[in-house]
Amino acid sequence: MTAFTTRPEILGTFGVVTSTHWLASAVGMSVLERGGNAFDAAVATGFALQVVEPHLNGPAGEVPIIYYTAQGDEVQVLCGQGVAPAAANIQAFQDLGLDMIPGTGLLATVVPGAFDAWMLMLRDHGTMELSELLEPAIAYATEGYPVIPNVSATIENVQETFENDWPTSAALYLAKGVPEAGSLFSNPVLAETYRRVLREAEAGGRNREDRIEAARRAWYRGFVAEAMDRFCRETEVMDASGRAHSGLLTADDLANWSATKGAPVTGDYRNFTLCKTGPWGQGPAALQTLALLKGFDLDKLAPDDPDFVHLVVESHKLAFADREAYYGDPDFAPVPTETLISDDYADGRRSLIGDEASVELRPGDIPGFGAEPIVRIAVDDGSGENPRGSGEPTMARFAKKEDSVADTALGDTCHIDIIDRWGNMVSATPSGGWLQSSPAIPELGFCLNTRAQMFWLDERMPSALAPGRRPRTTLSPSLALRDGQPYMAFGTPGGDQQDQWSLQVFLRHVHFGLNLQEAIDAPEFNSLHFPSSFHPRECEPGKLKMEGRFPEATIEELRRRGHDVQVEDDWSLGRVTAAAKDGDILKAAANPRFMQGYAVGR
């Protein structure tokens, strides 16, 4: 296979920034140029993404962050995943006649976690003032930013819902009709929200740390929390259930929560150590997949070899079956994480991988833990659409309705990877608060998240809904050590695909010597075999999506082995970005699909 790159792998020594939008990458690099570190740059990049990619993340969303501090010489996970409201329990939904949490509207809202996560990282590891780092986001919200095609297509696809059911969103996004791609769009209400946060921060302290704490209070105990509480109490909105409901989130829920830090879950693979979130996310599934793949000689294969695709996919099937059976918030349900990621456990499971594709969901048996997965087989109604914007944006149908490629996945969540000249590293996956998933709060200029759709309304499940519990998020940033030294920060949007797409890039880099850009540009694939984490929580046993750039012989061989192959457009799967520190050289690369993500550096 000839290595192909759509652009060069970025090389430098001063700093590198890569994200899913070129404007955000430029913002992050500008912070490094002004003397900020990777943590400062990540905060500014994250807030910029909230403005320029409102269909993919927002201020009331969530963000898990994995970072390395050169000063402390340690890797940490920052959990910006909020928890279920105190009033959110299984009985409350059953009383509403629901057996599943809707994927849109207000019922699916958990405590918004992104703001606090960014603030904690800035307070503890940053160097710059919050006002400096919010300045670019405020400027874009005030003066406008060029609308990318997917924003325009997203708004057009939910125009009817906005006009008929969500008038506050119509007032924000349809004031002048559907924004045209390339036109400038502004959100002055959001800009004023952040200005007010800064005013309260400035009045709240004499030093940088005190001002950050004052900003946190304004968000979680002040005017922002009050507006969220009021909107959830006083507003009933149509959601994916086909009925109107108010929300369960309260000001007390916001006041009683904060982001948390902890050690990563790690797994060794060759001379690398991969660091992931705990089982409150899907991150350990990547470690399980690697443990299974240790038993196969991937070096003798090629990135487009049917054996490579088959082994990776079948390993994912086993790892994600365990995700369904065992993963959840470990503060509420015991998760046998160390067993699941161990080599001994993988050795016992590897024999299940044969020459033929499996069409069964086969979790392992660990007595005393987990529950039988809930399996809902997808039924295609031929529409290619999700009800009222439900589902995960990366895999939603974002093409315009009249477009001939309306069944192409055109969306993303967001992702950021940054390394500075001191060796600090940040990998973050901001998401939630999508404009198409919940109505805008008119006083704030943004909408709430719908992450609670990942809970099951079945108390037997480790990921069952309970007050104060974290939903088992799909957001899964990665940081890898090489020979014990921090080496690579990487990740991708994509819901259930995140640890599939990003792991392929990692494996191509490790086994086949592809540089970061070559590994990202190579054809991607992903399985839909296991239950989706998003409403309506369905699966397609044996289904394998592959980009059309794979050789026909590879596709046909996989079909012969029993894979239900669906060939997608040539550049339609995967959204990976990556950055690495190789000695004194810094490297970065970004996904070229949909001409949106960019890496910068010098």
XYZ file of C-alpha atoms in Angstrom:
602
model
C 0.000 0.000 0.000
C 1.480 3.344 -1.034
C 1.381 5.893 1.763
C -0.693 8.886 0.773
C -1.095 12.185 2.551
C -3.529 14.964 1.817
C -1.148 17.384 3.516
C 2.224 17.185 5.292
C 2.732 15.940 8.797
C 3.394 19.166 10.719
C 6.869 19.308 12.292
C 8.270 21.871 14.717
C 9.936 22.505 18.055
C 7.907 25.380 19.531
C 4.404 23.934 19.721
C 1.672 22.121 17.799
C -2.105 22.381 17.895
C -4.557 20.174 16.031
C -8.333 20.214 16.227
C -11.471 19.528 14.237
C -11.816 23.142 13.005
C -9.134 25.365 11.512
C -10.330 28.458 13.396
C -9.984 26.703 16.735
C -6.522 25.391 15.832
C -5.452 28.924 14.920
C -6.793 30.219 18.226
C -4.814 27.598 20.150
C -1.617 28.390 18.275
C -2.068 32.103 18.934
C -2.108 31.361 22.664
C 1.162 29.430 22.411
C 2.667 32.312 20.444
C 1.730 34.710 23.257
C 3.615 32.609 25.793
C 0.794 30.409 27.025
C 1.255 26.714 27.646
C -0.701 23.726 26.289
C -3.329 24.037 29.024
C -3.988 27.698 28.242
C -4.164 26.888 24.535
C -6.562 23.976 25.084
C -8.979 26.169 27.048
C -9.032 28.840 24.343
C -9.393 26.209 21.632
C -12.242 24.521 23.495
C -14.224 27.733 23.918
C -13.673 28.655 20.272
C -15.046 25.268 19.192
C -18.230 25.937 21.168
C -18.889 28.937 18.944
C -17.770 27.754 15.511
C -19.066 24.157 15.781
C -22.399 24.622 17.593
C -23.837 21.501 15.978
C -21.066 19.430 17.536
C -20.531 20.855 21.006
C -21.664 23.703 23.192
C -21.128 25.514 26.499
C -23.490 23.123 28.313
C -21.801 20.011 26.988
C -19.147 17.772 28.515
C -15.438 17.064 28.029
C -13.079 14.339 29.253
C -9.437 15.445 29.162
C -6.250 13.404 29.405
C -3.124 15.473 29.942
C 0.537 15.225 30.839
C 2.243 17.852 32.979
C 5.949 18.236 32.408
C 6.388 19.866 35.810
C 4.650 17.061 37.689
C 5.761 14.342 35.252
C 2.402 12.597 35.427
C -0.617 11.770 33.310
C -4.023 12.729 34.692
C -7.627 12.289 33.580
C -9.989 15.203 34.147
C -13.617 14.091 34.144
C -15.855 16.837 32.780
C -18.774 14.433 32.441
C -21.697 15.669 34.521
C -24.092 13.464 36.454
C -27.802 12.717 36.376
C -30.044 15.185 38.245
C -31.343 14.274 41.692
C -34.851 13.855 40.272
C -33.712 11.544 37.467
C -34.501 7.974 38.403
C -35.967 4.998 36.580
C -39.363 5.328 38.242
C -39.676 8.956 37.122
C -39.325 7.909 33.487
C -41.635 4.936 33.892
C -44.245 7.284 35.356
C -44.002 9.235 32.098
C -44.663 6.058 30.122
C -41.078 5.871 28.796
C -38.899 2.780 28.546
C -35.997 4.704 27.033
C -34.595 8.177 27.648
C -35.325 10.412 24.630
C -32.292 11.455 22.607
C -33.454 15.073 22.364
C -35.196 17.690 24.468
C -34.798 18.390 28.199
C -35.348 15.016 29.891
C -31.940 13.758 28.739
C -29.976 16.611 30.332
C -27.276 15.891 32.901
C -25.197 18.481 34.751
C -23.131 20.332 32.112
C -19.510 19.440 32.832
C -17.347 21.155 30.208
C -17.059 24.583 31.812
C -15.867 23.278 35.159
C -13.371 20.901 33.568
C -11.800 23.697 31.538
C -11.708 25.931 34.636
C -10.043 23.311 36.834
C -7.340 22.634 34.264
C -6.753 26.347 33.749
C -6.599 27.035 37.487
C -4.180 24.225 38.291
C -1.963 24.115 35.215
C -2.531 27.208 33.095
C -0.740 30.541 33.274
C -3.037 33.030 31.546
C -6.153 34.932 32.551
C -9.550 33.527 31.640
C -10.408 36.847 29.998
C -7.516 36.417 27.543
C -8.562 32.887 26.651
C -12.252 33.688 26.186
C -11.472 36.691 23.985
C -11.405 34.786 20.642
C -14.661 32.935 21.364
C -16.379 36.163 22.367
C -15.095 37.883 19.231
C -16.429 35.118 16.959
C -19.775 35.141 18.756
C -20.002 38.931 18.493
C -18.602 39.674 15.043
C -19.504 36.407 13.374
C -17.679 33.391 11.999
C -17.892 31.738 8.546
C -20.530 28.998 8.644
C -19.232 25.623 7.482
C -21.531 23.553 5.221
C -22.393 21.037 7.929
C -23.724 23.755 10.240
C -25.972 25.020 7.472
C -27.143 21.496 6.583
C -27.814 20.660 10.228
C -29.967 23.730 10.769
C -31.852 23.093 7.529
C -32.582 19.515 8.557
C -34.106 20.579 11.886
C -35.733 23.770 10.559
C -39.216 22.308 10.857
C -38.630 21.231 14.451
C -37.312 24.681 15.327
C -40.252 26.468 13.694
C -42.954 24.168 15.081
C -41.619 23.013 18.435
C -38.507 24.926 19.556
C -39.183 28.646 19.014
C -36.169 29.754 21.049
C -33.871 27.874 18.667
C -35.726 29.326 15.672
C -35.166 32.832 17.045
C -31.430 32.155 17.368
C -30.632 30.157 14.236
C -33.411 31.086 11.787
C -33.726 34.827 12.387
C -32.542 35.445 8.831
C -33.480 32.038 7.448
C -31.123 29.067 7.298
C -27.571 30.464 7.405
C -25.810 29.896 4.097
C -22.510 28.068 4.052
C -19.729 30.640 3.961
C -21.858 33.411 5.409
C -21.077 35.059 8.741
C -23.162 33.969 11.701
C -23.041 35.577 15.137
C -24.457 34.732 18.545
C -24.423 37.980 20.538
C -26.400 36.472 23.427
C -23.707 33.846 23.990
C -21.059 36.565 23.767
C -22.856 38.542 26.488
C -23.123 35.417 28.660
C -19.355 35.056 28.618
C -18.826 38.778 29.139
C -21.000 38.617 32.235
C -19.068 35.594 33.516
C -15.872 37.628 33.086
C -17.349 40.658 34.853
C -18.291 38.510 37.816
C -14.886 36.830 37.727
C -13.129 40.191 37.755
C -15.192 41.310 40.743
C -14.654 38.047 42.574
C -10.950 37.946 43.263
C -7.604 39.682 43.435
C -5.553 36.999 41.706
C -5.913 34.666 38.734
C -7.010 31.651 40.761
C -9.657 33.635 42.652
C -11.035 34.995 39.393
C -11.328 31.487 37.967
C -13.161 30.377 41.122
C -15.536 33.323 40.745
C -16.228 32.267 37.148
C -17.053 28.765 38.366
C -19.487 30.213 40.898
C -21.179 32.341 38.244
C -21.713 29.230 36.133
C -22.731 26.644 38.717
C -24.196 28.780 41.523
C -25.005 32.059 39.826
C -26.898 33.481 36.870
C -26.071 30.663 34.439
C -27.348 27.957 36.801
C -30.453 30.021 37.573
C -31.292 30.360 33.862
C -30.858 26.621 33.281
C -33.024 25.799 36.297
C -35.766 28.189 35.224
C -35.805 26.932 31.630
C -36.081 23.284 32.711
C -38.884 24.054 35.181
C -40.957 26.405 33.068
C -40.558 24.988 29.561
C -42.084 21.882 28.006
C -40.534 20.927 24.683
C -41.126 18.208 22.137
C -38.518 15.456 22.184
C -37.732 12.162 20.434
C -40.531 10.408 22.335
C -43.054 12.403 20.275
C -44.339 14.206 23.368
C -43.468 17.419 25.182
C -41.652 17.266 28.520
C -39.989 19.684 30.902
C -36.537 19.031 32.325
C -35.280 17.550 35.607
C -32.074 19.582 36.031
C -32.100 22.067 38.925
C -29.842 24.755 40.321
C -29.051 22.449 43.253
C -27.800 19.771 40.841
C -25.382 22.283 39.372
C -24.261 23.667 42.725
C -23.536 20.205 44.143
C -21.268 18.994 41.326
C -17.719 19.662 40.213
C -15.291 18.094 37.758
C -12.813 15.575 39.168
C -9.256 14.441 38.519
C -7.813 10.975 38.708
C -5.271 8.530 37.371
C -5.791 7.011 33.929
C -6.491 3.372 33.230
C -3.484 2.047 31.316
C -2.473 -0.877 29.163
C 0.891 -1.869 27.709
C 1.300 -2.717 24.046
C 4.799 -3.392 22.778
C 6.920 -0.499 24.072
C 3.869 1.760 24.393
C 1.552 2.448 27.302
C -1.886 3.699 26.331
C -3.693 5.913 28.869
C -7.493 6.073 28.841
C -10.439 7.139 31.002
C -12.045 4.788 33.492
C -15.118 2.656 32.707
C -17.425 5.673 33.130
C -16.295 6.123 29.527
C -15.628 3.549 26.833
C -11.860 4.090 26.965
C -10.956 0.710 28.512
C -12.436 -0.979 25.415
C -9.390 0.253 23.489
C -7.119 -1.389 26.060
C -9.118 -4.629 25.834
C -8.810 -4.568 22.051
C -5.041 -4.116 22.245
C -4.732 -6.944 24.753
C -6.537 -9.255 22.324
C -4.410 -8.110 19.368
C -1.189 -8.954 21.217
C -1.805 -12.559 20.229
C -1.632 -11.865 16.480
C 1.327 -10.982 14.286
C 0.105 -7.742 12.741
C 3.621 -6.812 11.527
C 3.343 -9.230 8.618
C 0.134 -7.596 7.407
C -0.659 -4.311 5.664
C -3.151 -1.527 6.533
C -5.508 -2.624 3.745
C -5.057 -6.363 4.283
C -8.352 -8.204 4.942
C -6.662 -10.043 7.816
C -5.839 -6.721 9.499
C -9.402 -5.437 9.188
C -10.884 -8.761 10.281
C -8.703 -9.150 13.387
C -9.257 -5.581 14.530
C -13.018 -5.738 13.988
C -13.440 -9.102 15.710
C -11.356 -7.877 18.655
C -13.532 -4.760 18.893
C -16.655 -6.930 18.959
C -15.446 -8.777 22.036
C -14.232 -5.638 23.813
C -17.437 -3.713 23.141
C -19.586 -6.661 24.206
C -17.862 -6.334 27.566
C -18.486 -2.599 27.492
C -22.203 -3.334 27.278
C -22.119 -5.936 30.028
C -19.760 -4.357 32.558
C -19.020 -0.647 32.061
C -20.668 2.074 34.112
C -19.915 4.668 36.757
C -17.636 2.782 39.202
C -18.802 5.067 42.017
C -22.158 3.258 41.811
C -21.586 -0.140 40.224
C -18.421 -2.226 40.679
C -16.573 -2.680 37.395
C -13.878 -5.402 37.092
C -11.627 -3.096 35.089
C -8.307 -4.704 35.967
C -9.623 -8.108 34.958
C -11.140 -6.832 31.715
C -7.921 -5.189 30.494
C -5.602 -7.964 31.686
C -3.579 -10.216 29.404
C -4.904 -13.320 31.167
C -8.491 -12.347 30.414
C -7.610 -11.560 26.796
C -5.838 -14.907 26.453
C -9.036 -16.657 27.464
C -11.151 -14.657 25.028
C -8.864 -14.678 21.986
C -9.875 -18.164 20.902
C -13.334 -16.772 20.090
C -11.794 -14.958 17.142
C -11.923 -17.289 14.163
C -11.679 -16.971 10.401
C -15.362 -16.039 10.068
C -17.139 -12.904 11.204
C -19.166 -13.267 14.374
C -22.779 -12.114 14.390
C -23.223 -12.723 18.124
C -22.706 -10.345 21.040
C -20.375 -12.318 23.307
C -19.396 -10.697 26.609
C -17.114 -12.596 28.932
C -18.158 -14.254 32.166
C -16.867 -12.535 35.300
C -18.919 -13.825 38.260
C -20.348 -11.173 40.523
C -20.157 -8.356 38.003
C -22.183 -6.905 35.149
C -25.435 -7.940 33.491
C -26.650 -9.461 30.249
C -26.510 -6.731 27.579
C -29.725 -5.274 26.194
C -29.853 -5.907 22.448
C -32.180 -4.011 20.112
C -31.778 -4.976 16.468
C -31.997 -2.006 14.108
C -34.846 -1.939 11.620
C -34.269 0.293 8.607
C -37.406 2.262 7.764
C -35.771 3.619 4.631
C -35.842 7.267 5.751
C -32.178 7.511 6.693
C -33.172 10.061 9.348
C -33.172 10.172 13.131
C -36.299 11.272 15.026
C -36.142 14.989 15.847
C -32.374 15.124 15.775
C -31.694 12.190 18.094
C -28.583 10.078 17.895
C -24.887 10.928 17.788
C -23.899 13.846 15.515
C -20.892 12.175 13.973
C -22.976 9.434 12.468
C -26.165 11.445 11.871
C -27.334 12.327 8.401
C -26.202 15.918 8.000
C -26.359 16.261 4.237
C -29.042 18.593 2.923
C -32.296 16.836 2.229
C -32.085 17.155 -1.532
C -28.449 16.052 -1.601
C -27.790 12.816 -3.448
C -25.386 11.704 -0.697
C -27.921 12.159 2.089
C -26.864 8.911 3.693
C -23.261 10.008 4.222
C -22.135 10.688 7.777
C -21.134 14.344 7.702
C -20.906 15.392 11.334
C -18.425 15.339 14.159
C -18.160 15.826 17.852
C -14.902 17.777 18.454
C -11.357 16.900 19.413
C -8.206 18.780 20.448
C -4.565 17.680 20.765
C -1.864 20.130 21.853
C 1.817 19.865 22.810
C 3.874 22.882 23.881
C 7.624 23.588 23.901
C 7.900 22.434 27.537
C 6.444 19.020 26.726
C 2.998 19.490 28.257
C 0.331 17.494 26.399
C -3.444 17.764 26.250
C -5.958 15.475 24.548
C -9.619 16.499 24.924
C -12.909 15.510 23.319
C -15.534 18.242 23.836
C -19.096 17.279 22.953
C -22.757 17.683 23.870
C -25.030 20.683 23.849
C -25.623 20.208 20.125
C -27.881 22.850 18.607
C -30.067 20.144 17.031
C -30.620 18.123 20.209
C -32.181 20.583 22.662
C -33.807 24.034 22.411
C -31.744 27.154 23.045
C -32.061 28.904 26.398
C -32.890 32.451 25.292
C -31.081 34.248 28.140
C -27.849 32.307 27.539
C -27.580 31.722 23.786
C -26.961 27.977 23.979
C -28.792 24.714 24.650
C -28.410 21.915 27.180
C -26.831 18.499 26.641
C -28.636 15.183 26.097
C -26.001 12.793 27.467
C -28.490 10.985 29.752
C -29.711 9.059 26.691
C -26.764 6.729 27.402
C -28.392 5.426 30.579
C -30.512 2.284 30.510
C -33.848 2.314 32.342
C -33.120 -1.126 33.753
C -31.693 -1.288 37.260
C -29.838 -4.513 36.495
C -27.473 -2.744 34.094
C -24.207 -1.236 35.398
C -25.010 1.802 33.235
C -28.544 2.155 34.613
C -29.942 5.588 35.413
C -29.594 6.782 39.009
C -29.381 10.246 40.595
C -25.811 11.535 40.743
C -24.494 8.843 38.413
C -22.358 9.557 35.348
C -23.667 8.237 32.037
C -21.249 5.845 30.364
C -19.967 8.346 27.850
C -18.442 7.460 24.490
C -15.998 10.399 24.662
C -12.533 8.882 24.687
C -9.329 10.929 24.316
C -6.007 9.053 24.288
C -2.444 9.657 25.439
C 0.333 7.172 24.764
C 3.755 6.795 26.357
C 6.636 5.308 24.367
C 9.399 3.643 26.364
C 7.911 5.261 29.434
C 8.035 8.786 28.028
C 4.978 10.854 27.011
C 4.776 10.513 23.259
C 1.400 10.919 21.550
C -1.928 12.654 22.198
C -4.735 11.624 19.858
C -8.446 11.070 19.493
C -11.513 11.575 17.384
C -15.184 12.416 17.419
C -17.498 9.583 16.527
C -19.493 8.195 19.454
C -19.121 4.405 19.459
C -16.600 4.740 16.640
C -14.081 6.760 18.669
C -12.046 3.860 20.006
C -12.323 2.118 16.655
C -11.081 4.942 14.441
C -8.380 6.224 16.793
C -7.020 2.741 17.481
C -6.636 2.095 13.755
C -4.449 5.194 13.480
C -2.388 4.043 16.460
C -1.928 0.539 15.017
C -0.934 1.826 11.581
C 1.643 4.060 13.213
C 3.034 1.331 15.481
C 3.008 -1.667 13.136
C 3.370 -0.230 9.661
C 5.530 2.829 10.310
C 3.064 5.324 8.881
C 3.588 8.863 10.091
C 0.690 10.607 11.822
C -0.781 12.118 8.666
C -0.366 8.923 6.646
C -2.079 6.929 9.391
C -4.987 9.386 9.549
C -5.385 9.582 5.768
C -5.460 5.806 5.317
C -8.919 4.290 4.646
C -11.004 3.800 7.786
C -13.585 1.225 8.828
C -15.870 0.628 11.788
C -18.305 -1.936 13.113
C -21.961 -1.355 14.016
C -22.180 -4.838 15.528
C -22.759 -3.842 19.162
C -25.509 -1.712 20.744
C -25.286 2.004 20.061
C -24.827 4.278 23.037
C -27.308 6.747 21.539
C -31.067 6.783 21.159
C -32.632 4.547 19.900
C -29.834 2.259 21.224
C -29.875 -0.223 18.336
C -27.253 -2.501 16.806
C -26.627 -4.106 13.411
C -24.984 -7.497 13.985
C -22.108 -8.148 11.614
C -22.387 -4.740 9.900
C -19.011 -3.356 8.836
C -18.632 0.068 7.247
C -15.584 0.622 5.027
C -14.397 3.567 2.996
C -14.519 2.942 -0.737
C -10.755 3.417 -1.063
C -10.138 -0.103 0.215
C -9.155 -2.526 -2.558
C -12.101 -4.415 -4.009
C -10.315 -7.676 -3.231
C -10.187 -6.748 0.467
C -13.885 -5.893 0.550
C -14.881 -9.098 -1.210
C -12.709 -11.268 1.031
C -14.305 -9.748 4.121
C -17.746 -10.416 2.678
C -16.712 -14.011 2.029
C -15.803 -14.289 5.706
C -19.309 -13.244 6.682
C -18.940 -9.516 7.305
C -21.968 -7.481 6.219
C -19.870 -4.870 4.426
C -21.368 -1.491 3.609
C -19.076 0.519 1.350
C -19.133 4.241 2.182
C -17.811 7.221 0.246
C -14.048 7.319 -0.187
C -13.475 10.019 2.453
C -16.354 9.618 4.889
C -15.205 7.690 7.992
C -12.872 8.824 10.748
C -12.129 12.245 12.256
C -8.818 11.556 14.014
C -6.323 14.227 15.032
C -2.958 13.484 16.635
C 0.145 15.159 18.023
C 3.426 13.600 19.121
C 6.728 14.499 20.771
C 9.615 12.573 19.220
C 12.694 13.760 21.095
C 12.939 17.485 20.437
C 10.651 17.300 17.396
C 6.947 17.997 17.757
C 4.561 16.502 15.222
C 0.877 16.980 14.421
C -1.710 15.848 11.880
C -5.420 16.311 11.293
C -8.292 14.621 9.532
C -8.835 15.961 5.991
C -12.368 14.597 5.610
C -14.880 17.395 4.962
C -12.039 19.926 4.771
C -12.508 21.116 8.331
C -9.827 19.858 10.734
C -6.333 21.333 10.661
C -3.011 20.983 12.416
C -0.715 23.962 12.919
C 2.671 24.377 14.542
C 6.203 25.597 14.195
